[in-house]
Amino acid sequence: MISGTRPDTAGVGVGYVAWLMGKTETKPDELSFEESLEQLEGLIERVESGEIGLEEAIAQYERGTALVKRCRSVLDVAEKRIAELTVGQLRGDLRADGDAADD
């Protein structure tokens, strides 16, 4: 990158931009799902393109596993919440049906 220029960052998460520009990496637990996924995708592209050497690839693999763990954690929470909402909705529907049967 030429000194004084910035990479095109339109539509890119703040965490990814900081990571891309070599600033201090944000801990995966502090990233949103989208930022974690974006960083993971960028990491994979860099490794697959051969842009980084073996030592850096190993370090990035370690970060990638932490990012995957973060994404899975967020998805698990979302899945549990959807299950709770679904059960609550079904219970509400059963109560509504039961009330109608009593009439």
PDB file of N, CA and C in Angstrom, residues 23 35 62 102:
ATOM      1  N   LYS A  23      -3.612  -2.967  12.699  1.00  0.00           N
ATOM      2  CA  LYS A  23      -3.754  -2.407  14.040  1.00  0.00           C
ATOM      3  C   LYS A  23      -4.002  -3.557  15.013  1.00  0.00           C
ATOM      4  N   GLU A  35     -18.775  -9.294  11.857  1.00  0.00           N
ATOM      5  CA  GLU A  35     -17.363  -8.933  11.847  1.00  0.00           C
ATOM      6  C   GLU A  35     -16.475 -10.169  11.953  1.00  0.00           C
ATOM      7  N   GLU A  62      -4.703 -19.986  14.111  1.00  0.00           N
ATOM      8  CA  GLU A  62      -5.097 -19.889  15.516  1.00  0.00           C
ATOM      9  C   GLU A  62      -6.198 -18.846  15.690  1.00  0.00           C
ATOM     10  N   ASP A 102     -63.425 -24.415  25.039  1.00  0.00           N
ATOM     11  CA  ASP A 102     -64.233 -24.283  26.249  1.00  0.00           C
ATOM     12  C   ASP A 102     -65.535 -23.543  25.984  1.00  0.00           C
TER      13      ASP A 102
END
